[in-house]
Coordinates of C-alpha atoms in Angstrom, one line a residue:
Chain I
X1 CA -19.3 -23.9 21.9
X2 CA -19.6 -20.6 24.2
X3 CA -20.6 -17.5 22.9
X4 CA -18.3 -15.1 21.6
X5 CA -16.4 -12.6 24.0
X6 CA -17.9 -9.5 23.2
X7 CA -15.4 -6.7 22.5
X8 CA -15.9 -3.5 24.8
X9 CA -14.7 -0.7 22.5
X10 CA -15.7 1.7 24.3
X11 CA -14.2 0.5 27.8
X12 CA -11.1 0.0 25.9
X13 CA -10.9 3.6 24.2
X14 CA -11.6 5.4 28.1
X15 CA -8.5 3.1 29.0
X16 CA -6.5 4.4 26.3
X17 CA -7.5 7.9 26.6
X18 CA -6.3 7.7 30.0
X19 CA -2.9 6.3 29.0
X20 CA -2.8 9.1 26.1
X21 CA -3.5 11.9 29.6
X22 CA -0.6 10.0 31.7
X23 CA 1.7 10.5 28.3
X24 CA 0.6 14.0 28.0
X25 CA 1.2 14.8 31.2
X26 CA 4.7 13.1 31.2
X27 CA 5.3 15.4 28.2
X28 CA 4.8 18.3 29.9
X29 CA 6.6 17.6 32.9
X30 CA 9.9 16.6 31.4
X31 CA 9.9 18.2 28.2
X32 CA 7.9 21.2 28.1
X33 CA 6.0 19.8 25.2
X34 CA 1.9 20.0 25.2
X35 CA 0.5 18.2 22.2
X36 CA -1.7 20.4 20.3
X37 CA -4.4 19.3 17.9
X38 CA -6.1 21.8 15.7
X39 CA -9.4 21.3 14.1
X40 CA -11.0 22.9 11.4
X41 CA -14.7 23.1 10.3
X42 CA -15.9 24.3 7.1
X43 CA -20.0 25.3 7.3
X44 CA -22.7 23.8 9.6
X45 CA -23.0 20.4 8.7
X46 CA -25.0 19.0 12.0
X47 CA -23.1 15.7 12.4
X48 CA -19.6 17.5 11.4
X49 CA -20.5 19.9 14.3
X50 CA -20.9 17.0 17.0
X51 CA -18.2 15.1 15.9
X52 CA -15.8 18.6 16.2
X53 CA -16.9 19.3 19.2
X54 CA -16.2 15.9 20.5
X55 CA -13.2 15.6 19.1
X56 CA -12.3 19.4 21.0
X57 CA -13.3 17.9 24.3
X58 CA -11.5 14.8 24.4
X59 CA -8.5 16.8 23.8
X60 CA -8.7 19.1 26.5
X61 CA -9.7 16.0 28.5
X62 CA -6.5 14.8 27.9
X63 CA -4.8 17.4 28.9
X64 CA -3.6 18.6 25.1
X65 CA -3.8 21.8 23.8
X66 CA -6.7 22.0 21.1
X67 CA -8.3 24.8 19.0
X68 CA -11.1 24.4 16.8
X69 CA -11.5 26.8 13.8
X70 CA -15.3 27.5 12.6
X71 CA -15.2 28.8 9.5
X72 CA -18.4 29.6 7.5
X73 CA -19.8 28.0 4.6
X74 CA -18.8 30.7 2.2
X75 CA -14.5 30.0 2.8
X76 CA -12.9 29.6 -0.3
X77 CA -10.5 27.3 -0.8
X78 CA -7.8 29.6 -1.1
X79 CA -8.9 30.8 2.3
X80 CA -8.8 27.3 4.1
X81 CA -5.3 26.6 2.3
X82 CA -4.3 29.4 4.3
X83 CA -5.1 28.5 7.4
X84 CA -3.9 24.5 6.9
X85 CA -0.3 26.6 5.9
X86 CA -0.5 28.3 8.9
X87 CA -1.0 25.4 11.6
X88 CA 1.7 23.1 9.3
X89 CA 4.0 26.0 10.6
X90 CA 2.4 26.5 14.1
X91 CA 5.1 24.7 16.7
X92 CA 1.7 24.6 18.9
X93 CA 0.3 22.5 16.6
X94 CA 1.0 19.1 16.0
X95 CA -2.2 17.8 14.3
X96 CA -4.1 19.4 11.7
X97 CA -7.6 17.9 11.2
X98 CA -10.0 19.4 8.6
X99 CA -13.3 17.7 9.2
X100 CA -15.0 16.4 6.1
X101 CA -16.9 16.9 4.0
X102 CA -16.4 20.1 3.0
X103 CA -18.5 22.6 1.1
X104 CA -18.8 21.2 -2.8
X105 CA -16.5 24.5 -4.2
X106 CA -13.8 23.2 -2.2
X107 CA -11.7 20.5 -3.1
X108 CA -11.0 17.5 -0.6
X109 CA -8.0 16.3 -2.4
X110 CA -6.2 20.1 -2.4
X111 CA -7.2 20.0 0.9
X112 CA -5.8 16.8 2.3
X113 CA -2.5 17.6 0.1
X114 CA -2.2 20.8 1.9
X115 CA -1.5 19.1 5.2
X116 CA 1.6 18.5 6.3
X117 CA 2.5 14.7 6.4
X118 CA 4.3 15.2 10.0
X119 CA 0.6 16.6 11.3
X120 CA -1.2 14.6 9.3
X121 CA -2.9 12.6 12.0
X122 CA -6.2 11.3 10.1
X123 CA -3.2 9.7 7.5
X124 CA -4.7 11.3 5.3
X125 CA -2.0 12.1 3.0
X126 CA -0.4 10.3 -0.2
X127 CA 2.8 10.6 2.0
X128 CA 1.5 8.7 4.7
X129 CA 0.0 5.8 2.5
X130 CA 3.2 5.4 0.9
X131 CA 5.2 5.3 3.8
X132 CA 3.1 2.9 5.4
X133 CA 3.2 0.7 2.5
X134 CA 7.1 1.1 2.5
X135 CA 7.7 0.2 6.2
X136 CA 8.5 3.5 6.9
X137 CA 6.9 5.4 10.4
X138 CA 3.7 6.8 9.4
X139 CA 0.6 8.6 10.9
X140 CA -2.0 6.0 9.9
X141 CA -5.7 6.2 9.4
X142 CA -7.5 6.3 13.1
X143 CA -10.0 3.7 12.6
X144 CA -8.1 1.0 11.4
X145 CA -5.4 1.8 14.1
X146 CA -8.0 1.3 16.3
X147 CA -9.0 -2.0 15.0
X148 CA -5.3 -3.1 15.6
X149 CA -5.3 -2.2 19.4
X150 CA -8.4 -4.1 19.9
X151 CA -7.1 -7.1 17.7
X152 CA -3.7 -6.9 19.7
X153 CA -5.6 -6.6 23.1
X154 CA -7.4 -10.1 22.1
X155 CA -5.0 -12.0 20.3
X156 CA -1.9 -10.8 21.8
X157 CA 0.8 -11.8 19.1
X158 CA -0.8 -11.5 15.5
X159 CA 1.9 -13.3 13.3
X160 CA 0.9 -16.2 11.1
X161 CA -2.8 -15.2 11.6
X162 CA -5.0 -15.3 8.4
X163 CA -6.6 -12.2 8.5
X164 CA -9.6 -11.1 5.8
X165 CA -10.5 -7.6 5.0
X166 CA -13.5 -7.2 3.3
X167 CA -13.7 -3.6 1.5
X168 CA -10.4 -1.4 -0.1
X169 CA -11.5 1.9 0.9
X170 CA -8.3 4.3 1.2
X171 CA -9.1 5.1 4.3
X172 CA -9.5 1.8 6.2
X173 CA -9.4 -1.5 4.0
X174 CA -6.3 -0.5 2.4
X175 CA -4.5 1.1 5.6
X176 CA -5.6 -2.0 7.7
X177 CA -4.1 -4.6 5.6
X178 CA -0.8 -2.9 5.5
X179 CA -1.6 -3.2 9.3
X180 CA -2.0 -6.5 9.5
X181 CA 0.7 -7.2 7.0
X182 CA 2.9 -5.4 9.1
X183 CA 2.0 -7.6 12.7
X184 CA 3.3 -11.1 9.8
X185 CA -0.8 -11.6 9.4
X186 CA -1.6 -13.4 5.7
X187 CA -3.6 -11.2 4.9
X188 CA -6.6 -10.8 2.4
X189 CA -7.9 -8.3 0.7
X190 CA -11.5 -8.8 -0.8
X191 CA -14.4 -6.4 -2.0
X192 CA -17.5 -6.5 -4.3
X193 CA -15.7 -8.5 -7.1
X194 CA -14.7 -11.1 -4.7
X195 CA -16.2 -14.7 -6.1
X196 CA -17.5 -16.4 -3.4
X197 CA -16.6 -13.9 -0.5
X198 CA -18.4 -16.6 2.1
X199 CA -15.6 -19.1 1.4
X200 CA -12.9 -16.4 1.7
X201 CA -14.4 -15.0 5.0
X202 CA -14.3 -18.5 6.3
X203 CA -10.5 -19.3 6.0
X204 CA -9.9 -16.0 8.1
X205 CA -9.0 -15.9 11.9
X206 CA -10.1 -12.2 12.1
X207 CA -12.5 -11.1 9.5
X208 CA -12.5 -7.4 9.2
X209 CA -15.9 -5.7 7.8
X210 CA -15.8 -2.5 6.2
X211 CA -17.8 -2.5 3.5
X212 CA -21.3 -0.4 4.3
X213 CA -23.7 -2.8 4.2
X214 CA -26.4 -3.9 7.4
X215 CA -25.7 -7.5 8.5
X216 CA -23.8 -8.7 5.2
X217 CA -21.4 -11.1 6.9
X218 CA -23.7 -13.9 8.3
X219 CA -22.8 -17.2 10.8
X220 CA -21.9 -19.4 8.2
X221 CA -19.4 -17.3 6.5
X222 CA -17.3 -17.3 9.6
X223 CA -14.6 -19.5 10.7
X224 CA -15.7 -21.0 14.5
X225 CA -13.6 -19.1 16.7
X226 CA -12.6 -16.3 14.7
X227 CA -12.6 -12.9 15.6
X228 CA -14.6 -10.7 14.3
X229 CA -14.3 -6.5 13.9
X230 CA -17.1 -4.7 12.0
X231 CA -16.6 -1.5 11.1
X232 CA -19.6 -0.9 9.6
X233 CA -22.5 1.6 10.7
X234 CA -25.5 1.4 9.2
X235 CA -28.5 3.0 10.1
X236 CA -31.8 0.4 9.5
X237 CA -35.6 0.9 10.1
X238 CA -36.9 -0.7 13.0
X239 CA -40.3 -2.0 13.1
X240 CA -42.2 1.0 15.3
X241 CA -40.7 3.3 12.0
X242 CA -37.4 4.6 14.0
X243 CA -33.9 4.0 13.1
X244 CA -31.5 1.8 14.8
X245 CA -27.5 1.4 13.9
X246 CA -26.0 -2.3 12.6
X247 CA -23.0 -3.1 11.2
X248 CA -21.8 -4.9 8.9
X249 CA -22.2 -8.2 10.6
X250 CA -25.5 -9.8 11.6
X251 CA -23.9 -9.6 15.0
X252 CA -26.9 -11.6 16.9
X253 CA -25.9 -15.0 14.9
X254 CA -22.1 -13.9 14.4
X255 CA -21.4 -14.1 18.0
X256 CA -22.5 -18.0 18.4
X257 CA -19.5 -18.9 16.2
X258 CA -16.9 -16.1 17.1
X259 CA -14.8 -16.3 19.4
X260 CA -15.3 -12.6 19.7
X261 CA -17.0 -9.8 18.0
X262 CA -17.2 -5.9 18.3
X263 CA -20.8 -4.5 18.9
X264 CA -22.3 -1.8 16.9
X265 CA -22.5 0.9 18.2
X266 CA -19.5 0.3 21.2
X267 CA -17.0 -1.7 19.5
X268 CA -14.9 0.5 16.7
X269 CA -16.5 3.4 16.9
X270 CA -15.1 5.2 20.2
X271 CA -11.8 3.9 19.2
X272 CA -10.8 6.7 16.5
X273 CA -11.4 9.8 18.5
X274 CA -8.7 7.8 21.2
X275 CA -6.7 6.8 18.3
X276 CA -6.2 10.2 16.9
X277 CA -5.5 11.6 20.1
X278 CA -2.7 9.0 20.0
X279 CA -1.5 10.2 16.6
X280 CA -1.5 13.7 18.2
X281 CA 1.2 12.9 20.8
X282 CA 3.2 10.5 18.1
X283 CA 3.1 13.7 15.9
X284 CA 4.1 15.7 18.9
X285 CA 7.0 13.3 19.9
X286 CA 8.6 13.0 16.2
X287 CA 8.2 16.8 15.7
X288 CA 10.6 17.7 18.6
X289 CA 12.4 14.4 18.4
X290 CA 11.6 12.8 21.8
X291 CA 11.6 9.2 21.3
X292 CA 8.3 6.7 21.6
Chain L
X1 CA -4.6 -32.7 -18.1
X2 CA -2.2 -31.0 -21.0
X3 CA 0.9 -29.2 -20.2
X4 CA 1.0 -25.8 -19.0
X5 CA 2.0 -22.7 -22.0
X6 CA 5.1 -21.8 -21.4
X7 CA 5.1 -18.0 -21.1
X8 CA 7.9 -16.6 -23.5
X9 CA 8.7 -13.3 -21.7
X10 CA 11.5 -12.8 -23.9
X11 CA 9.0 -12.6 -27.1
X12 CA 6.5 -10.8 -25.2
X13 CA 9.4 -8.1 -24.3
X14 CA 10.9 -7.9 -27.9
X15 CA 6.9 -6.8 -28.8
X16 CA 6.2 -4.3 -25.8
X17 CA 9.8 -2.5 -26.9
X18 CA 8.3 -2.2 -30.7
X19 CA 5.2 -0.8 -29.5
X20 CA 7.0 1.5 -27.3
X21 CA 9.4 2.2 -30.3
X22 CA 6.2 2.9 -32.6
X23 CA 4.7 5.2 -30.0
X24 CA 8.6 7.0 -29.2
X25 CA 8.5 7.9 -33.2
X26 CA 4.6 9.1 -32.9
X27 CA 5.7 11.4 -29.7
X28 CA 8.5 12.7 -31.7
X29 CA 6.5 13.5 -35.1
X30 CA 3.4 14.7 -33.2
X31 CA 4.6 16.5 -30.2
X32 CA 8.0 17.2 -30.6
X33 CA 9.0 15.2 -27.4
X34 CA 11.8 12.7 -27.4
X35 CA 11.5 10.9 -23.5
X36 CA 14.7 10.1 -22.6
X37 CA 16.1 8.4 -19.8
X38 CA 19.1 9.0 -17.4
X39 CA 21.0 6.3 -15.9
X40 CA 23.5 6.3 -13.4
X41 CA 26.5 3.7 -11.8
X42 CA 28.4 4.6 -9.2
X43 CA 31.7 2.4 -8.8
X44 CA 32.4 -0.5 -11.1
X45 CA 30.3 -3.6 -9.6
X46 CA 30.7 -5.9 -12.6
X47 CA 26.9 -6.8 -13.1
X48 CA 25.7 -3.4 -12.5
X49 CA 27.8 -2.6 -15.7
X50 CA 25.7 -5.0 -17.6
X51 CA 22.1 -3.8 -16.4
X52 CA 23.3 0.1 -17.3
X53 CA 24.9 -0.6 -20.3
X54 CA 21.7 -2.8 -21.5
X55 CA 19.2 -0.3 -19.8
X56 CA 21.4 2.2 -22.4
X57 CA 21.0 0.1 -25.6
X58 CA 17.7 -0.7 -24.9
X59 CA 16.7 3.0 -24.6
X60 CA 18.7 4.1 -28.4
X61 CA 17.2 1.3 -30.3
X62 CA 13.5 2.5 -28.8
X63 CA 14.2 6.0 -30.5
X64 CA 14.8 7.1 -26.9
X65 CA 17.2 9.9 -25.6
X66 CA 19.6 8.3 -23.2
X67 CA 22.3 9.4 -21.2
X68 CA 24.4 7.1 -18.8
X69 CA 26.4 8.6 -16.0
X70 CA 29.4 6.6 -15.0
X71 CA 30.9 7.9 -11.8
X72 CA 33.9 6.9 -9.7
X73 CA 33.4 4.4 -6.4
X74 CA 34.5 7.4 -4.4
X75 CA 32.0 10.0 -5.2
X76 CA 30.2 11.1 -2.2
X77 CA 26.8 11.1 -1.7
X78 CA 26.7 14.7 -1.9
X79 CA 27.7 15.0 -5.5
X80 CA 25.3 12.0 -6.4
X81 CA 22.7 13.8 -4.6
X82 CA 23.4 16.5 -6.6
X83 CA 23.6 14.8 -10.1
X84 CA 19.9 13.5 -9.4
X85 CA 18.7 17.2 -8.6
X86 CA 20.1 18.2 -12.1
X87 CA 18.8 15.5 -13.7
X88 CA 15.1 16.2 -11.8
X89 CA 15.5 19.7 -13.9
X90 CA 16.4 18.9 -17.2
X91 CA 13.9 19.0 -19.3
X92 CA 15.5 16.4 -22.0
X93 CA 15.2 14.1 -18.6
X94 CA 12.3 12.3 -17.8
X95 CA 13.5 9.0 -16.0
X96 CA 16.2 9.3 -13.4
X97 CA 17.6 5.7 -12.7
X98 CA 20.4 5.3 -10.2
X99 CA 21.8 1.9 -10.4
X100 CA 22.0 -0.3 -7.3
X101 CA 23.9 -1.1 -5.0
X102 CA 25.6 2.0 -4.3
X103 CA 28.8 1.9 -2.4
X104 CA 28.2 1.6 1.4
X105 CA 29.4 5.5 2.2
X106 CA 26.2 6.3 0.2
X107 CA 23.0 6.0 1.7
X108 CA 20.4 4.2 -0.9
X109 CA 17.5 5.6 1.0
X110 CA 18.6 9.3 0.9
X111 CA 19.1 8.9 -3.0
X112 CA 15.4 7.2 -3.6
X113 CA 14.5 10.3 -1.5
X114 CA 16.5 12.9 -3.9
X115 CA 14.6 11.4 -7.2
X116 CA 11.7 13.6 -8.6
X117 CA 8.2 11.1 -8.2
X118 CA 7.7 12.5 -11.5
X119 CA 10.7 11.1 -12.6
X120 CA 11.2 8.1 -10.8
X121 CA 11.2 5.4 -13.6
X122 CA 11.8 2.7 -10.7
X123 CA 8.8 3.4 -8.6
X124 CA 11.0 3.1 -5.4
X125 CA 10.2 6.5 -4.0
X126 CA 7.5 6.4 -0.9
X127 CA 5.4 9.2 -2.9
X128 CA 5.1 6.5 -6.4
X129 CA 4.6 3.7 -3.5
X130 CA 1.6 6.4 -2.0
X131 CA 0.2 7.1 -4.9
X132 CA -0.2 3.4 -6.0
X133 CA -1.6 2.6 -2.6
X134 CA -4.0 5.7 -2.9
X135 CA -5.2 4.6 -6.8
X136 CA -3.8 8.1 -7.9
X137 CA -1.7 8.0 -11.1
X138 CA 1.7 6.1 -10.2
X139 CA 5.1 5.2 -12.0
X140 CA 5.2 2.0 -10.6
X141 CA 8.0 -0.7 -9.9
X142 CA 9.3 -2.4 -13.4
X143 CA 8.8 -5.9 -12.5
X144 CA 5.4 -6.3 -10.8
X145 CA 4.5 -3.8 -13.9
X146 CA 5.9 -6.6 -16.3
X147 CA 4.2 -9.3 -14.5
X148 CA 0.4 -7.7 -15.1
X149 CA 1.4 -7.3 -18.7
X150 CA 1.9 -10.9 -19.0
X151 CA -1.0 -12.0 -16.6
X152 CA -3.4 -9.5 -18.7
X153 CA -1.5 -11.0 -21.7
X154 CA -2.1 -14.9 -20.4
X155 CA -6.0 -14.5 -18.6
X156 CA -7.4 -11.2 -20.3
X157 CA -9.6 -9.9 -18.1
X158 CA -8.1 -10.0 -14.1
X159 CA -11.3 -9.3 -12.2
X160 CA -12.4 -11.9 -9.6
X161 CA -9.8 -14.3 -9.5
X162 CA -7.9 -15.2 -6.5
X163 CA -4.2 -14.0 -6.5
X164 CA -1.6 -15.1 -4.2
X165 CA 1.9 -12.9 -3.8
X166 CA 4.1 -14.9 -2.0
X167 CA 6.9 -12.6 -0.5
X168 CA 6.5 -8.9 0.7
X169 CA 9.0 -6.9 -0.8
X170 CA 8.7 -3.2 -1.1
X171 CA 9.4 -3.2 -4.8
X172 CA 8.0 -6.7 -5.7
X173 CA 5.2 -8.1 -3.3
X174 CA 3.3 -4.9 -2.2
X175 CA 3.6 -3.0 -5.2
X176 CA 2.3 -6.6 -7.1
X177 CA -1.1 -6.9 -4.5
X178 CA -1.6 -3.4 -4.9
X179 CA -1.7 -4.0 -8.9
X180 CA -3.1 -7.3 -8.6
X181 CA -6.1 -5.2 -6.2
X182 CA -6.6 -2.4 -8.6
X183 CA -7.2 -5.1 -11.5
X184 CA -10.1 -6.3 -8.8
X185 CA -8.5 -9.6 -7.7
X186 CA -9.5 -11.0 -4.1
X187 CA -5.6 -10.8 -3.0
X188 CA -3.7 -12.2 -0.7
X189 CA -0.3 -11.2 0.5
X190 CA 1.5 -14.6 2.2
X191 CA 5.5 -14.7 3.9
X192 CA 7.7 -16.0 5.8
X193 CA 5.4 -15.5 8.4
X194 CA 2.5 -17.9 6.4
X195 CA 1.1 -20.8 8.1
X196 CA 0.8 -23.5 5.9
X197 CA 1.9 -22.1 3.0
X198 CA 1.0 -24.3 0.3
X199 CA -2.9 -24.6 1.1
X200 CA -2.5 -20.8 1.2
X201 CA -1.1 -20.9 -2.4
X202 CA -3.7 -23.6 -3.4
X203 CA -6.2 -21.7 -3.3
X204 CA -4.8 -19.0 -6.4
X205 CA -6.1 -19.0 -9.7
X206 CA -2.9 -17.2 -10.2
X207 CA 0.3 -17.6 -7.8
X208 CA 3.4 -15.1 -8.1
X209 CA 6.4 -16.0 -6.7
X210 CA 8.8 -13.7 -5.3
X211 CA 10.8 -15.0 -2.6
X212 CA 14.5 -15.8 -3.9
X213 CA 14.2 -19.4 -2.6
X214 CA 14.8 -22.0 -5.8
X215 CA 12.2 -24.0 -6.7
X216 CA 10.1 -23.8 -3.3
X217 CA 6.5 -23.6 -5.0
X218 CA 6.0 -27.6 -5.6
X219 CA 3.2 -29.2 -8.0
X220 CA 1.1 -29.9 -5.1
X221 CA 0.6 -26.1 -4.0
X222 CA -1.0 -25.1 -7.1
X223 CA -4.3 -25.4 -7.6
X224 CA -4.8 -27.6 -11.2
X225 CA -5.1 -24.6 -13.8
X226 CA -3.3 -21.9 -12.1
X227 CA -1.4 -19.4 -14.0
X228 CA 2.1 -19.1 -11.9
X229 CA 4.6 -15.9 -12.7
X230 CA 8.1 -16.9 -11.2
X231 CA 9.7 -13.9 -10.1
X232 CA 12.8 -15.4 -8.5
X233 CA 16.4 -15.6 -9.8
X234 CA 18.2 -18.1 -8.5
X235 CA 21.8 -19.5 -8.9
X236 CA 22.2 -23.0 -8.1
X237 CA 24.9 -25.7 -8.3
X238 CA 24.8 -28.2 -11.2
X239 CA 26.3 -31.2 -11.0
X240 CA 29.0 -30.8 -13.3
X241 CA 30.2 -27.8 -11.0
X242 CA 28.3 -25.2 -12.7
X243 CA 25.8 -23.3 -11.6
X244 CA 22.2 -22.4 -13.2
X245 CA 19.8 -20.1 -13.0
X246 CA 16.3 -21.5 -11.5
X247 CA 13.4 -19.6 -10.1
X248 CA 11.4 -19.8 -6.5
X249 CA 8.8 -22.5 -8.6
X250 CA 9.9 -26.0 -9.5
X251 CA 8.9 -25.5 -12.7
X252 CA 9.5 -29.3 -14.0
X253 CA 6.8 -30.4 -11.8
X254 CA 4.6 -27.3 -11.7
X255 CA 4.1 -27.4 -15.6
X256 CA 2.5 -30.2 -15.3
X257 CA -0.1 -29.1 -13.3
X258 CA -0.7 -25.1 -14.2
X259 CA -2.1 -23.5 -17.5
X260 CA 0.2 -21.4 -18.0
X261 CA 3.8 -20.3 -16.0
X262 CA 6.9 -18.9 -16.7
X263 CA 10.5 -19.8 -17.2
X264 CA 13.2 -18.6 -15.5
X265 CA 15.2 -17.3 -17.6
X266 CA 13.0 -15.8 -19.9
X267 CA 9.8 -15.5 -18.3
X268 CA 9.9 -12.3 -16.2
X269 CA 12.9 -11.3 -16.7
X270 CA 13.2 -9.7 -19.6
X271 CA 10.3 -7.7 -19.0
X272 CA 11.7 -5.4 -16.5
X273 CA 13.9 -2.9 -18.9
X274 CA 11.1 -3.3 -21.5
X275 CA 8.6 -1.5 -18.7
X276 CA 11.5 1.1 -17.5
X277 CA 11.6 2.5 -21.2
X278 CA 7.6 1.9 -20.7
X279 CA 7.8 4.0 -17.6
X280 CA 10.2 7.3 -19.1
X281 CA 7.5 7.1 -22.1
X282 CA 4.6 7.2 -19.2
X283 CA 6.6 9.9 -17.3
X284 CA 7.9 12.0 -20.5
X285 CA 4.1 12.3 -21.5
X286 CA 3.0 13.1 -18.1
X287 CA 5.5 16.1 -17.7
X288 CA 4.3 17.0 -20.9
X289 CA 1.2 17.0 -20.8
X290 CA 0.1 14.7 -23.4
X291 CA -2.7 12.4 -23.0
X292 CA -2.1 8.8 -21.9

């Protein structure tokens, strides 16, 4: 057996953001409408601060309108309520983004529940879960989006597929088995009181790893020819006492069964910025009713 | 191997609506608070008439306040609409329930949509469906609520086992995985859609069935010592030109290999208006602030 096709995440989300700047650009041209995504940061978190910024360029990139709102440490919540109420009412805005964490004297759940459901484009909101539970349209959490393009870019038609999830975070296990559900995958969900979660992961065609632990899923807990989506990044000590990021797969034995396997870093990862870019000019279309 | 219990849903029931009658009187005598409940029929659809006026009984001899709104065929969906908001803002009120199927000029969507989450006894609006997705506190659909009870009754404690929904539904299969998750099961959510559908259902410790087709789950699909719920109700000819009731499990043959299933009638059944009265208790304490 060949070893597994090795899923270019990254190639896939410079595709996509290109599609996402043809889109914008058709917007603009023949209906006046500029997708606008505003992001706010709380404080001086280092990591939040790259990820903003980021975030701020491959809007503009895209040819979207995007403002980013630095706030310092000492915002109360009241404060950043505020502002969220003002960019749910901005018609320039169709995505509001509050980059998390926040500073402890802030809640994140006032916070999420502050955002408008219609410019909720991290599908964040209690609104958004239940309408993606129900069928309904719904912003849905970037990663696992993400995971679904790339799954759909090497499968092609998903139905019937047994599909594991391991991990039932709100933010991406849950979300990506309503997904899968969705494309007519059988899909299960399993987690850290899963008996037995090698035998599960083997009856799966795509195993999905989003737990937060280095190199759990090993070779013999996956199905030959499966395909195989870690979200996991973990950062590991390497031998010479510097850091290097895994996922959750031990991806140098993985990919001798797999049919085919997303690296760490390159695989997921670049896929959410892309993805919520996407969710931007969804929002964008549904605000002003211009059909997808 | 001995013959599978027979769950008696019907007994089970007759116990929940005691215990709910005990805790009504405790409510009353120690808070004040009376939950009531507020049904209501639109048009004369012979079975409806049934549920609503059983839904009603059920509700007087649990201590409960009830009320049961009988409205003509022809009302619009603007004066239903505007029942439920009076009924969202009166305080003797804490379980709206609008019987379905409405008449066709009324759109069953837009009601869900008009019912307080707070209120909504049935758990069909997409904020209860968000919530129960997001593992916030819910009001969650009657049936899957009645089938824990019994599983919980059957198996004690949930966590670990292998659960397998077959069907989808918005108010029976998800809402059941999502319970079946939050009680820590490895769940998996199988369809129309399922290849090989019986290995897939072999592999439950416990199987719930909720596809309306009669008596589809054969003995061979379930594993030997499986507990199987039967959700379905289905009508079926008889030879004598009759008709009887059967479920989606062939339950002659499938006793003889789980440990434990349920009739139809009287397994499941019976255990949905005996969780709606469970639900107005839930919901009356909740707008009123008294500990669960």
């Amino acid at each position: 057996m060949s070893e597994a096709a090795i899923i270019d995440g990254k190639a896939f989300a410079a595709r996509l953001r290109q599609t996402i700047a043809a889109e914008v650009a058709a917007l603009k041209a023949e209906h006046g409408l500029t997708p606008g995504l505003a992001v706010v940061l709380v404080g001086e978190d280092p990591a939040s601060q790259v990820y903003v910024r980021s975030k701020g360029e491959q809007t503009l990139e895209a040819g979207m309108h995007s403002e980013t709102h630095r706030l310092p440490a000492e915002t109360s919540q009241a404060e950043l309520l505020a502002l969220v109420e003002r960019l749910n009412s901005d018609p320039a805005v169709h995505g509001v983004l509050v980059q998390f964490p926040v500073p402890d004297h802030i809640s994140q759940a006032a916070v999420v529940a502050a955002i408008s459901p219609d410019k909720d484009v991290d599908g964040l909101t209690v609104a958004n879960a239940g309408r993606l539970a129900s069928g309904l349209p719904a912003l849905t959490p970037c990663t696992p989006t993400g995971c679904m393009m790339l799954l759909r870019d090497q499968l092609g038609e998903l139905s019937g597929k047994r599909a594991v999830v391991i991990g039932r975070s709100n933010l991406m296990g849950k979300p990506m088995a309503q997904l899968l559900l969705a494309a007519d995958c059988t899909v299960t969900i399993a987690h850290s009181r899963t008996k037995d979660l090698p035998a599960v992961v083997r009856e799966a065609d795509i195993v999905v790893a989003a737990v937060g632990r280095p190199q759990m899923v090993k070779a013999d807990w996956v199905r030959p020819g499966a395909v195989v989506i870690d979200v996991g990044i973990n950062r590991i000590p390497k031998d010479d006492g510097k850091t290097r990021l895994v996922g959750d797969v031990a991806f140098d034995e993985v990919k001798a069964v797999a049919s085919a396997i997303t690296p760490v870093p390159g695989g997921v990862g670049p896929m959410t910025i892309a993805c919520l870019l996407a969710n931007t000019v969804l929002a964008a279309k549904r605000l002003n009713g211009v059909g997808e």
